[in-house]
Coordinates of C-alpha atoms in Angstrom, one line a residue:
Chain A
M1 CA 31.3 7.8 79.6
S2 CA 35.0 7.8 79.6
I3 CA 37.5 5.1 79.0
T4 CA 40.7 5.8 80.7
A5 CA 43.7 3.6 80.6
D6 CA 45.9 4.0 83.6
S7 CA 49.3 2.4 84.1
P8 CA 49.6 0.3 87.2
S9 CA 50.5 3.1 89.6
M10 CA 51.7 2.8 93.2
T11 CA 49.4 4.3 95.8
T12 CA 49.6 4.2 99.6
Q13 CA 49.2 0.6 100.6
T14 CA 47.1 0.9 103.7
T15 CA 43.9 1.8 102.0
E16 CA 44.1 -1.2 99.7
A17 CA 42.2 -4.4 100.3
L18 CA 44.6 -6.3 98.2
S19 CA 48.0 -5.3 96.9
F20 CA 50.6 -6.9 94.7
T21 CA 54.1 -5.4 94.6
N22 CA 56.5 -6.6 92.0
V23 CA 55.2 -10.1 92.3
G24 CA 57.1 -12.8 90.3
K25 CA 56.6 -16.5 89.9
R26 CA 58.9 -19.2 88.7
Y27 CA 58.8 -23.0 89.0
G28 CA 62.0 -24.3 90.6
E29 CA 65.0 -22.7 88.8
G30 CA 63.1 -22.3 85.5
P31 CA 62.4 -19.0 83.8
F32 CA 59.9 -16.6 85.3
A33 CA 56.3 -17.5 84.4
M34 CA 55.3 -14.1 85.8
Q35 CA 57.2 -11.0 86.7
G36 CA 56.7 -7.5 87.8
F37 CA 53.0 -7.9 88.7
D38 CA 51.7 -4.8 90.4
L39 CA 48.1 -4.2 91.2
Q40 CA 46.1 -2.5 94.0
V41 CA 42.5 -3.4 94.6
S42 CA 40.4 -1.1 96.7
P43 CA 37.8 -2.4 99.2
G44 CA 34.5 -3.2 97.5
E45 CA 36.0 -3.1 94.1
L46 CA 35.4 -5.8 91.4
V47 CA 38.5 -6.3 89.3
A48 CA 38.4 -8.6 86.3
I49 CA 41.5 -10.2 84.8
V50 CA 41.4 -11.2 81.2
G51 CA 44.1 -12.5 78.9
A52 CA 45.0 -15.4 76.6
S53 CA 45.4 -18.9 78.0
G54 CA 48.7 -19.4 79.8
C55 CA 49.3 -15.7 80.7
G56 CA 49.0 -16.6 84.4
K57 CA 45.7 -15.0 85.3
S58 CA 44.6 -18.0 87.3
T59 CA 48.0 -18.2 88.9
V60 CA 47.4 -14.7 90.3
L61 CA 44.3 -15.9 92.1
R62 CA 46.0 -19.1 93.3
M63 CA 48.9 -17.1 94.7
I64 CA 46.5 -14.8 96.7
A65 CA 44.6 -17.9 97.9
G66 CA 47.8 -19.4 99.1
F67 CA 47.4 -22.5 96.9
E68 CA 50.7 -21.5 95.2
S69 CA 53.6 -19.6 96.4
H70 CA 55.1 -16.5 94.8
S71 CA 58.8 -16.4 94.1
E72 CA 59.4 -12.7 94.6
G73 CA 57.7 -9.5 95.5
E74 CA 54.8 -9.2 98.1
I75 CA 51.1 -9.9 98.2
T76 CA 49.3 -8.3 101.0
L77 CA 45.7 -8.5 102.2
D78 CA 44.7 -5.5 104.4
G79 CA 48.4 -4.8 104.8
N80 CA 49.3 -8.3 105.9
P81 CA 51.4 -10.6 103.7
V82 CA 49.5 -13.7 102.6
S83 CA 51.0 -17.2 102.9
S84 CA 48.9 -20.3 103.5
P85 CA 45.2 -20.5 102.5
G86 CA 42.8 -18.9 104.9
P87 CA 39.1 -18.0 105.2
D88 CA 39.8 -14.3 104.6
R89 CA 40.3 -15.2 100.9
G90 CA 37.3 -17.1 99.6
F91 CA 37.7 -19.0 96.4
V92 CA 35.0 -19.8 93.8
F93 CA 36.2 -22.5 91.4
Q94 CA 35.1 -23.1 87.9
D95 CA 34.1 -26.7 88.8
Y96 CA 32.5 -25.5 92.1
G97 CA 34.5 -27.8 94.5
L98 CA 31.5 -28.5 96.6
F99 CA 31.7 -31.5 99.0
P100 CA 29.4 -34.1 97.5
W101 CA 28.7 -35.9 100.8
L102 CA 27.5 -32.7 102.5
S103 CA 24.1 -31.1 101.9
V104 CA 23.8 -27.6 100.5
A105 CA 23.3 -26.2 104.0
E106 CA 26.2 -28.2 105.4
N107 CA 28.5 -27.0 102.6
V108 CA 27.7 -23.4 103.5
E109 CA 28.0 -24.1 107.2
L110 CA 31.5 -25.6 106.8
G111 CA 33.4 -22.3 107.0
P112 CA 31.6 -20.9 110.0
K113 CA 32.1 -24.2 111.7
Q114 CA 35.9 -24.0 111.2
K115 CA 35.8 -20.7 113.0
G116 CA 34.1 -22.3 116.0
L117 CA 31.0 -20.2 115.8
P118 CA 28.0 -21.3 118.0
R119 CA 25.3 -23.4 116.3
A120 CA 22.7 -20.7 116.3
H121 CA 25.0 -18.1 114.8
R122 CA 26.0 -20.6 112.1
R123 CA 22.4 -21.4 111.2
D124 CA 21.7 -17.7 110.8
L125 CA 24.7 -17.3 108.5
V126 CA 23.6 -20.3 106.4
E127 CA 20.0 -19.0 106.1
Q128 CA 21.1 -15.5 105.3
H129 CA 23.6 -16.5 102.6
L130 CA 21.4 -19.2 101.0
D131 CA 18.7 -16.5 100.8
L132 CA 21.2 -14.1 99.3
V133 CA 21.9 -16.5 96.4
G134 CA 18.2 -17.5 96.2
L135 CA 18.6 -21.1 97.3
G136 CA 16.7 -21.3 100.6
R137 CA 14.5 -24.0 99.1
V138 CA 17.2 -26.5 98.4
R139 CA 19.1 -26.3 101.7
D140 CA 18.7 -30.1 102.3
K141 CA 19.6 -31.2 98.8
Y142 CA 23.0 -32.6 97.8
P143 CA 25.2 -31.0 95.2
H144 CA 24.6 -33.7 92.5
Q145 CA 20.9 -33.0 92.7
L146 CA 21.4 -29.4 91.6
S147 CA 22.1 -27.8 88.2
G148 CA 25.5 -26.3 87.5
G149 CA 24.2 -22.8 88.1
M150 CA 22.7 -23.7 91.4
Q151 CA 25.9 -25.5 92.5
Q152 CA 27.9 -22.4 91.7
R153 CA 25.4 -20.3 93.8
V154 CA 26.1 -22.7 96.7
A155 CA 29.8 -22.2 96.2
I156 CA 29.4 -18.4 96.3
A157 CA 27.2 -18.6 99.4
R158 CA 29.7 -20.9 101.1
V159 CA 32.5 -18.3 100.5
L160 CA 30.4 -15.3 101.5
A161 CA 29.2 -17.0 104.8
N162 CA 32.9 -16.8 105.8
R163 CA 32.8 -13.0 105.4
P164 CA 36.0 -12.9 103.4
T165 CA 38.1 -9.8 102.8
V166 CA 38.2 -10.8 99.1
M167 CA 36.3 -13.3 97.0
L168 CA 38.5 -14.8 94.3
M169 CA 36.6 -16.2 91.3
D170 CA 38.4 -18.3 88.7
E171 CA 36.2 -18.4 85.6
P172 CA 33.2 -19.1 87.8
F173 CA 30.6 -19.1 85.0
G174 CA 32.8 -20.8 82.4
A175 CA 31.1 -24.1 82.6
L176 CA 27.5 -22.8 82.5
D177 CA 25.2 -22.4 79.5
A178 CA 24.7 -18.9 78.0
L179 CA 21.4 -18.2 79.7
T180 CA 22.4 -19.3 83.1
R181 CA 25.6 -17.5 82.7
E182 CA 23.8 -14.2 82.0
Q183 CA 21.6 -14.7 85.0
M184 CA 24.5 -15.4 87.2
Q185 CA 26.3 -12.3 86.0
S186 CA 23.5 -10.0 86.9
D187 CA 23.0 -11.8 90.3
L188 CA 26.6 -11.5 91.1
S189 CA 26.5 -7.7 90.4
Q190 CA 23.6 -7.5 92.8
I191 CA 25.1 -9.7 95.5
R192 CA 28.4 -8.1 95.6
R193 CA 26.8 -4.6 95.8
S194 CA 24.6 -5.7 98.7
V195 CA 27.5 -7.5 100.5
G196 CA 30.2 -5.0 99.6
T197 CA 32.9 -7.7 99.2
T198 CA 36.0 -7.1 97.2
V199 CA 36.1 -9.4 94.2
L200 CA 38.9 -10.5 91.9
F201 CA 37.5 -12.2 88.9
V202 CA 39.3 -14.2 86.2
T203 CA 37.5 -14.8 82.9
H204 CA 38.0 -15.7 79.3
S205 CA 35.0 -13.5 78.3
I206 CA 35.7 -9.9 77.6
E207 CA 32.0 -9.2 77.6
E208 CA 31.7 -10.7 81.0
A209 CA 34.5 -8.6 82.3
V210 CA 33.1 -5.4 80.9
R211 CA 29.7 -6.2 82.2
L212 CA 30.8 -6.9 85.8
A213 CA 34.0 -5.1 86.6
D214 CA 35.0 -1.7 87.9
R215 CA 38.4 -2.3 86.3
V216 CA 39.6 -4.7 83.7
V217 CA 43.2 -5.9 83.9
I218 CA 44.7 -7.3 80.7
M219 CA 47.4 -9.8 81.2
T220 CA 49.8 -11.0 78.5
G221 CA 52.9 -13.1 78.1
G222 CA 53.4 -16.4 79.9
L223 CA 55.9 -19.3 79.6
S224 CA 54.6 -20.3 76.2
Q225 CA 55.2 -16.8 74.9
G226 CA 58.8 -16.7 76.1
I227 CA 58.2 -13.7 78.2
P228 CA 57.0 -13.7 81.8
G229 CA 53.3 -13.0 82.3
H230 CA 52.6 -9.4 83.2
I231 CA 49.9 -6.7 83.1
R232 CA 49.6 -5.0 79.7
R233 CA 47.0 -2.5 80.5
I234 CA 44.2 -1.7 82.9
F235 CA 40.9 -0.2 81.8
D236 CA 38.5 1.6 84.1
V237 CA 35.0 0.7 83.3
T238 CA 32.6 3.7 84.0
L239 CA 29.4 2.4 82.5
G240 CA 27.3 2.8 85.6
L241 CA 25.3 0.1 87.3
D242 CA 22.9 -1.1 84.6
R243 CA 25.1 -2.1 81.7
D244 CA 23.6 -2.8 78.3
P245 CA 25.9 -5.1 76.4
T246 CA 24.3 -3.9 73.1
S247 CA 25.0 -0.2 73.8
V248 CA 27.7 1.6 71.7
E249 CA 29.7 2.5 74.8
F250 CA 29.8 -1.1 75.9
T251 CA 30.8 -2.5 72.6
D252 CA 33.4 0.2 72.0
L253 CA 35.1 -0.7 75.3
E254 CA 34.8 -4.4 74.5
R255 CA 36.5 -3.9 71.2
L256 CA 39.3 -1.8 72.7
I257 CA 40.0 -4.4 75.3
S258 CA 39.8 -7.2 72.7
Q259 CA 42.4 -5.4 70.6
E260 CA 44.7 -5.1 73.6
V261 CA 44.3 -8.8 74.4
H262 CA 45.0 -10.0 70.9
A263 CA 47.8 -7.5 70.1
Q264 CA 51.3 -9.0 69.7
G265 CA 54.3 -8.3 71.8
Chain B
M1 CA 28.8 -63.3 107.3
T2 CA 26.3 -60.6 108.1
A3 CA 27.4 -60.7 111.7
L4 CA 30.5 -58.8 110.6
A5 CA 28.9 -56.0 108.7
P6 CA 28.6 -53.6 111.6
T7 CA 32.3 -53.8 112.4
A8 CA 33.1 -53.2 108.8
S9 CA 31.0 -50.1 108.4
A10 CA 31.9 -48.7 111.9
E11 CA 35.3 -47.7 110.4
V12 CA 33.8 -45.2 108.1
R13 CA 30.5 -44.4 109.7
E14 CA 31.2 -40.7 109.9
A15 CA 31.1 -40.6 106.1
P16 CA 28.2 -42.5 104.6
P17 CA 28.7 -42.6 100.8
R18 CA 25.5 -40.6 100.2
H19 CA 26.9 -39.1 97.1
E20 CA 27.6 -42.4 95.5
P21 CA 25.2 -43.4 92.7
A22 CA 23.3 -46.5 93.8
A23 CA 25.5 -49.6 93.6
P24 CA 24.7 -51.8 90.7
R25 CA 21.6 -53.7 91.7
R26 CA 21.8 -57.4 92.4
R27 CA 20.3 -59.6 89.8
R28 CA 16.8 -60.5 90.6
W29 CA 16.1 -64.2 90.3
S30 CA 13.7 -64.4 87.4
P31 CA 12.3 -67.9 86.5
R32 CA 14.6 -67.9 83.5
A33 CA 17.7 -67.1 85.5
L34 CA 16.7 -69.8 88.0
L35 CA 16.4 -72.3 85.2
L36 CA 19.8 -71.4 83.8
A37 CA 21.4 -71.6 87.2
L38 CA 20.6 -75.3 87.6
P39 CA 22.1 -77.3 84.8
V40 CA 25.8 -76.7 85.5
P41 CA 25.7 -77.7 89.2
I42 CA 23.6 -80.7 88.3
A43 CA 26.1 -81.7 85.6
V44 CA 29.0 -81.4 88.1
L45 CA 27.2 -83.6 90.5
V46 CA 26.4 -86.2 87.9
L47 CA 30.0 -86.2 86.6
W48 CA 31.3 -86.4 90.1
S49 CA 29.1 -89.4 90.8
L50 CA 30.1 -91.2 87.6
G51 CA 33.8 -90.4 88.1
V52 CA 33.7 -92.0 91.6
Q53 CA 31.7 -95.0 90.3
F54 CA 34.0 -95.7 87.4
S55 CA 37.3 -94.7 89.0
W56 CA 38.2 -92.0 86.5
N57 CA 41.7 -90.6 86.5
L58 CA 41.7 -87.0 85.6
P59 CA 44.6 -84.6 84.7
F60 CA 46.9 -83.6 87.6
G61 CA 46.6 -87.3 88.6
I62 CA 43.3 -86.8 90.2
R63 CA 42.0 -90.2 91.2
M64 CA 38.3 -90.0 91.5
A65 CA 38.1 -93.3 93.2
Q66 CA 39.5 -91.6 96.3
L67 CA 36.4 -89.4 96.6
P68 CA 33.1 -90.1 98.4
T69 CA 30.0 -89.9 96.2
P70 CA 27.9 -86.7 96.3
S71 CA 25.2 -88.6 98.2
Q72 CA 27.8 -89.6 100.9
V73 CA 28.8 -85.9 101.2
G74 CA 25.2 -84.9 101.3
I75 CA 24.5 -87.3 104.1
R76 CA 27.5 -86.1 106.0
L77 CA 26.3 -82.5 105.6
A78 CA 22.9 -83.3 106.9
D79 CA 24.4 -85.1 109.8
L80 CA 26.7 -82.1 110.6
F81 CA 23.7 -79.9 110.9
F82 CA 21.0 -82.2 112.3
G83 CA 22.9 -85.2 113.7
G84 CA 21.8 -88.8 113.9
L85 CA 23.1 -90.0 110.5
V86 CA 26.9 -90.5 110.9
P87 CA 27.9 -91.2 114.5
G88 CA 31.0 -89.3 115.6
P89 CA 32.2 -86.2 117.3
Y90 CA 30.9 -83.8 114.7
S91 CA 27.4 -85.1 114.5
G92 CA 24.9 -82.2 114.8
D93 CA 27.7 -80.0 116.1
I94 CA 28.6 -77.9 113.1
W95 CA 27.1 -74.6 114.6
R96 CA 29.8 -74.4 117.2
H97 CA 32.4 -74.6 114.5
I98 CA 30.8 -72.2 112.2
W99 CA 30.4 -69.7 115.0
A100 CA 34.1 -70.1 116.1
S101 CA 35.2 -69.5 112.5
L102 CA 33.0 -66.5 112.0
V103 CA 34.3 -64.9 115.2
R104 CA 38.0 -65.5 114.2
A105 CA 37.5 -64.2 110.7
G106 CA 35.6 -61.3 112.1
S107 CA 38.1 -60.4 114.8
G108 CA 41.0 -60.6 112.4
F109 CA 39.2 -58.6 109.8
A110 CA 38.0 -55.9 112.2
L111 CA 41.5 -55.5 113.6
A112 CA 43.0 -55.3 110.1
A113 CA 40.4 -52.7 109.1
A114 CA 40.9 -50.6 112.2
L115 CA 44.6 -50.3 111.4
A116 CA 44.6 -50.4 107.6
V117 CA 42.1 -47.6 107.0
P118 CA 43.7 -44.8 109.1
F119 CA 47.2 -45.9 108.1
G120 CA 46.2 -46.2 104.5
I121 CA 44.9 -42.6 104.5
L122 CA 48.2 -41.4 105.9
L123 CA 50.1 -43.4 103.4
G124 CA 48.0 -42.0 100.6
R125 CA 48.4 -38.4 101.6
S126 CA 51.9 -38.1 103.0
R127 CA 54.9 -38.5 100.8
S128 CA 57.3 -38.9 103.7
V129 CA 55.1 -41.6 105.3
T130 CA 55.1 -43.4 101.9
Q131 CA 58.8 -43.1 101.6
L132 CA 59.3 -44.4 105.2
F133 CA 57.0 -47.4 104.9
E134 CA 56.8 -48.3 101.2
P135 CA 60.0 -50.5 101.0
L136 CA 58.9 -52.6 104.0
I137 CA 55.3 -52.9 102.7
N138 CA 56.5 -54.0 99.3
I139 CA 58.6 -56.8 100.8
V140 CA 56.1 -58.0 103.4
R141 CA 53.0 -57.8 101.2
P142 CA 53.9 -60.6 98.7
I143 CA 54.7 -63.1 101.5
P144 CA 51.7 -65.5 101.5
V145 CA 49.8 -66.1 104.7
T146 CA 50.7 -69.8 104.4
A147 CA 54.3 -68.9 104.7
W148 CA 53.6 -67.0 107.9
A149 CA 51.8 -69.9 109.5
P150 CA 54.9 -71.9 110.7
L151 CA 56.4 -68.7 112.2
A152 CA 53.2 -67.7 113.9
L153 CA 53.0 -71.2 115.4
I154 CA 56.4 -70.9 117.0
V155 CA 56.3 -67.2 118.0
I156 CA 52.7 -66.9 119.0
G157 CA 52.0 -70.5 119.8
I158 CA 49.1 -72.8 119.1
G159 CA 45.6 -71.3 119.5
D160 CA 43.2 -68.6 118.7
R161 CA 45.7 -65.8 118.6
S162 CA 47.7 -67.4 115.9
A163 CA 44.6 -68.0 113.8
I164 CA 43.4 -64.4 114.2
F165 CA 46.8 -63.0 113.5
L166 CA 47.0 -64.9 110.2
V167 CA 43.5 -63.8 109.2
F168 CA 44.6 -60.2 110.1
L169 CA 47.6 -60.5 107.8
A170 CA 45.5 -61.8 105.0
A171 CA 43.0 -58.9 105.2
F172 CA 45.4 -56.1 106.1
F173 CA 47.3 -55.4 103.0
P174 CA 44.5 -55.3 100.4
M175 CA 42.7 -52.9 102.6
L176 CA 45.8 -50.8 103.2
I177 CA 46.6 -50.6 99.5
S178 CA 43.0 -49.9 98.4
T179 CA 42.6 -47.2 101.1
S180 CA 45.9 -45.5 100.3
A181 CA 45.2 -45.5 96.6
A182 CA 41.8 -43.9 97.2
A183 CA 43.2 -41.3 99.6
A184 CA 45.9 -40.4 97.0
Q185 CA 43.3 -39.8 94.4
V186 CA 41.1 -37.4 96.3
P187 CA 40.5 -34.4 94.0
P188 CA 42.9 -31.7 94.9
R189 CA 40.0 -29.3 94.4
L190 CA 38.2 -30.5 97.5
L191 CA 41.4 -30.0 99.6
E192 CA 41.8 -26.5 98.3
A193 CA 38.1 -25.8 99.0
A194 CA 38.6 -27.0 102.6
A195 CA 41.7 -25.0 103.0
M196 CA 40.2 -21.8 101.8
L197 CA 37.3 -22.3 104.1
G198 CA 39.7 -22.3 107.0
M199 CA 40.0 -26.1 107.7
K200 CA 43.2 -27.1 109.4
P201 CA 45.4 -29.7 107.6
W202 CA 44.9 -32.5 110.1
K203 CA 41.1 -32.0 110.0
R204 CA 41.1 -32.2 106.2
M205 CA 42.3 -35.8 106.6
I206 CA 39.2 -36.7 108.6
L207 CA 36.6 -34.4 107.1
V208 CA 37.7 -34.4 103.5
V209 CA 40.1 -37.2 102.6
A210 CA 38.3 -40.0 104.5
P211 CA 34.8 -39.3 103.1
A212 CA 36.1 -38.7 99.6
S213 CA 37.9 -42.1 99.8
V214 CA 34.8 -44.0 101.0
P215 CA 34.2 -45.9 97.7
G216 CA 37.9 -47.1 97.6
I217 CA 37.8 -47.9 101.3
F218 CA 34.7 -50.0 100.9
S219 CA 36.0 -52.0 98.0
G220 CA 39.1 -52.6 100.1
L221 CA 37.0 -53.8 103.0
R222 CA 35.1 -56.1 100.8
V223 CA 38.3 -57.7 99.3
G224 CA 39.7 -57.9 102.8
L225 CA 36.6 -59.6 104.2
G226 CA 36.7 -62.1 101.4
L227 CA 40.3 -62.9 102.0
A228 CA 39.9 -63.1 105.8
W229 CA 37.3 -65.8 105.2
A230 CA 39.3 -67.6 102.5
L231 CA 42.4 -67.8 104.6
L232 CA 40.5 -68.9 107.7
V233 CA 41.4 -72.6 107.0
V234 CA 45.1 -71.7 107.0
G235 CA 44.6 -69.8 110.2
E236 CA 42.8 -72.7 111.8
M237 CA 45.5 -75.2 110.7
T238 CA 47.5 -73.8 113.6
G239 CA 46.1 -76.4 116.0
V240 CA 42.9 -74.9 117.2
N241 CA 40.2 -77.5 118.1
I242 CA 37.0 -75.8 116.9
G243 CA 36.3 -74.1 113.7
L244 CA 35.7 -75.1 110.1
G245 CA 39.4 -75.2 109.2
A246 CA 40.1 -77.3 112.3
M247 CA 37.4 -79.7 111.2
I248 CA 38.9 -80.0 107.8
M249 CA 42.3 -80.7 109.2
E250 CA 40.8 -83.3 111.5
G251 CA 39.1 -84.9 108.5
R252 CA 42.5 -85.2 106.9
V253 CA 44.1 -86.8 109.9
V254 CA 41.3 -89.4 110.3
S255 CA 40.9 -89.8 106.5
Q256 CA 37.3 -88.8 106.4
I257 CA 37.1 -87.2 103.0
D258 CA 33.4 -86.6 103.2
L259 CA 34.1 -84.5 106.3
I260 CA 36.8 -82.5 104.4
M261 CA 34.5 -81.9 101.5
S262 CA 31.6 -80.9 103.8
G263 CA 33.7 -78.4 105.5
M264 CA 34.8 -77.0 102.1
I265 CA 31.2 -76.7 100.9
I266 CA 30.1 -74.9 104.1
I267 CA 33.0 -72.4 103.8
G268 CA 32.1 -71.8 100.2
I269 CA 28.4 -71.3 100.8
L270 CA 29.1 -68.9 103.8
G271 CA 31.5 -67.0 101.6
V272 CA 28.9 -66.3 98.9
P273 CA 27.5 -63.1 100.5
L274 CA 31.1 -61.8 100.7

């Protein structure tokens, strides 16, 4: 096992799934809430972003999604600058964001429908992705009939059915109980390996980040700190596929990251 | 008023409120509830009867002596429905008037709903539409329908169209306000979800905003339907010949107070389901 800290380094952009170059964000003419954000994410990589509240980690996701604009710099997806929201950037919300008047299958079908895919193709996509998240049995239920964990699985299936370039997850398991959360984490590892999607994952939990991510990005600053939000450090996580949160290597890395998150300045 | 229900729901049929928890159940009529429902109406009838008999003068200068007794009104009501008790043009002929009123209230309401719901959604979602129309709406909305009546009589003329127009006005604004408030409160999360799934902005109005606003739209439709019915009399004061409002106006002209009160009671009872 090795823990390497690498500074955000510039590489050739064409091989990146997702790239931030000197991205900054300010609201109106106010001070910068985020500045100098540089990050490259390779195809198939899962990058977790951790940091104190208000450091702008959710804003990073929302800027990629196109829900919020960035004030300077460039965000590119497969080399193309992003602007308005689109199906190439799927978003998994903490509060699921399912359409309560649509059944589980209809929620998953919504994306493919927007693309104008034929009915048979859509049905295949729905079946395939509901199976992927283990929810084939509840396809005709409505979201309010499902537990939080199941709703979040529907939300993941709904995003993946769109075959996005990147899946953006904003504290997706934050509202779930501990047991469900652990199950979801191990399922997510499996799902993203079988699908090969690039994932950008924002979380409060350092353990969750170490458990899931190929790299952990630590953000700091933010408007309340008086300095723009920025990346403090990036850790590579080289713990292999089956990670044991009780192992020495795991807890060492967790402690290191925790120190960085809580360090001042 | 059940005849109107299909028109009301047709507006929003693409979005049945399946996600809504079941509406609060109507009270079942237990024997106890039935027993408790009786004393107050009976007391009112008794007091009314006594008041007429002894010529009570009540606050507001209400002279009870002017009123017919409850039994006179009851006889008139029976005659309106079945005929043969009070000779005259209305004997046994009430169905025609009820039907005419239902059709007018229904048309005015349906027209108002058809315009208020889509316009309300736009108003709730678009800041520029709001800025364009809000001043006008705020000025026109407080004008009571009664104040429109003389203008409608002159500009539209005597007849059905005036009546329907006035009912339309009565129902339009509550439905507009309720729909636009509901549309403005659609959780932003649902619109973000639709956007990231690739849904075009105009489609989000129909496939997200409209269904998410269904509870608000329905409560607006309900209020609108109630007002449409309540303002029917005003609408029918514009010189139409058939209709419950017209009948009441005729009762005033010929000083048949039992006819007026019968019309009021029929309007009230038909309005209960609303």
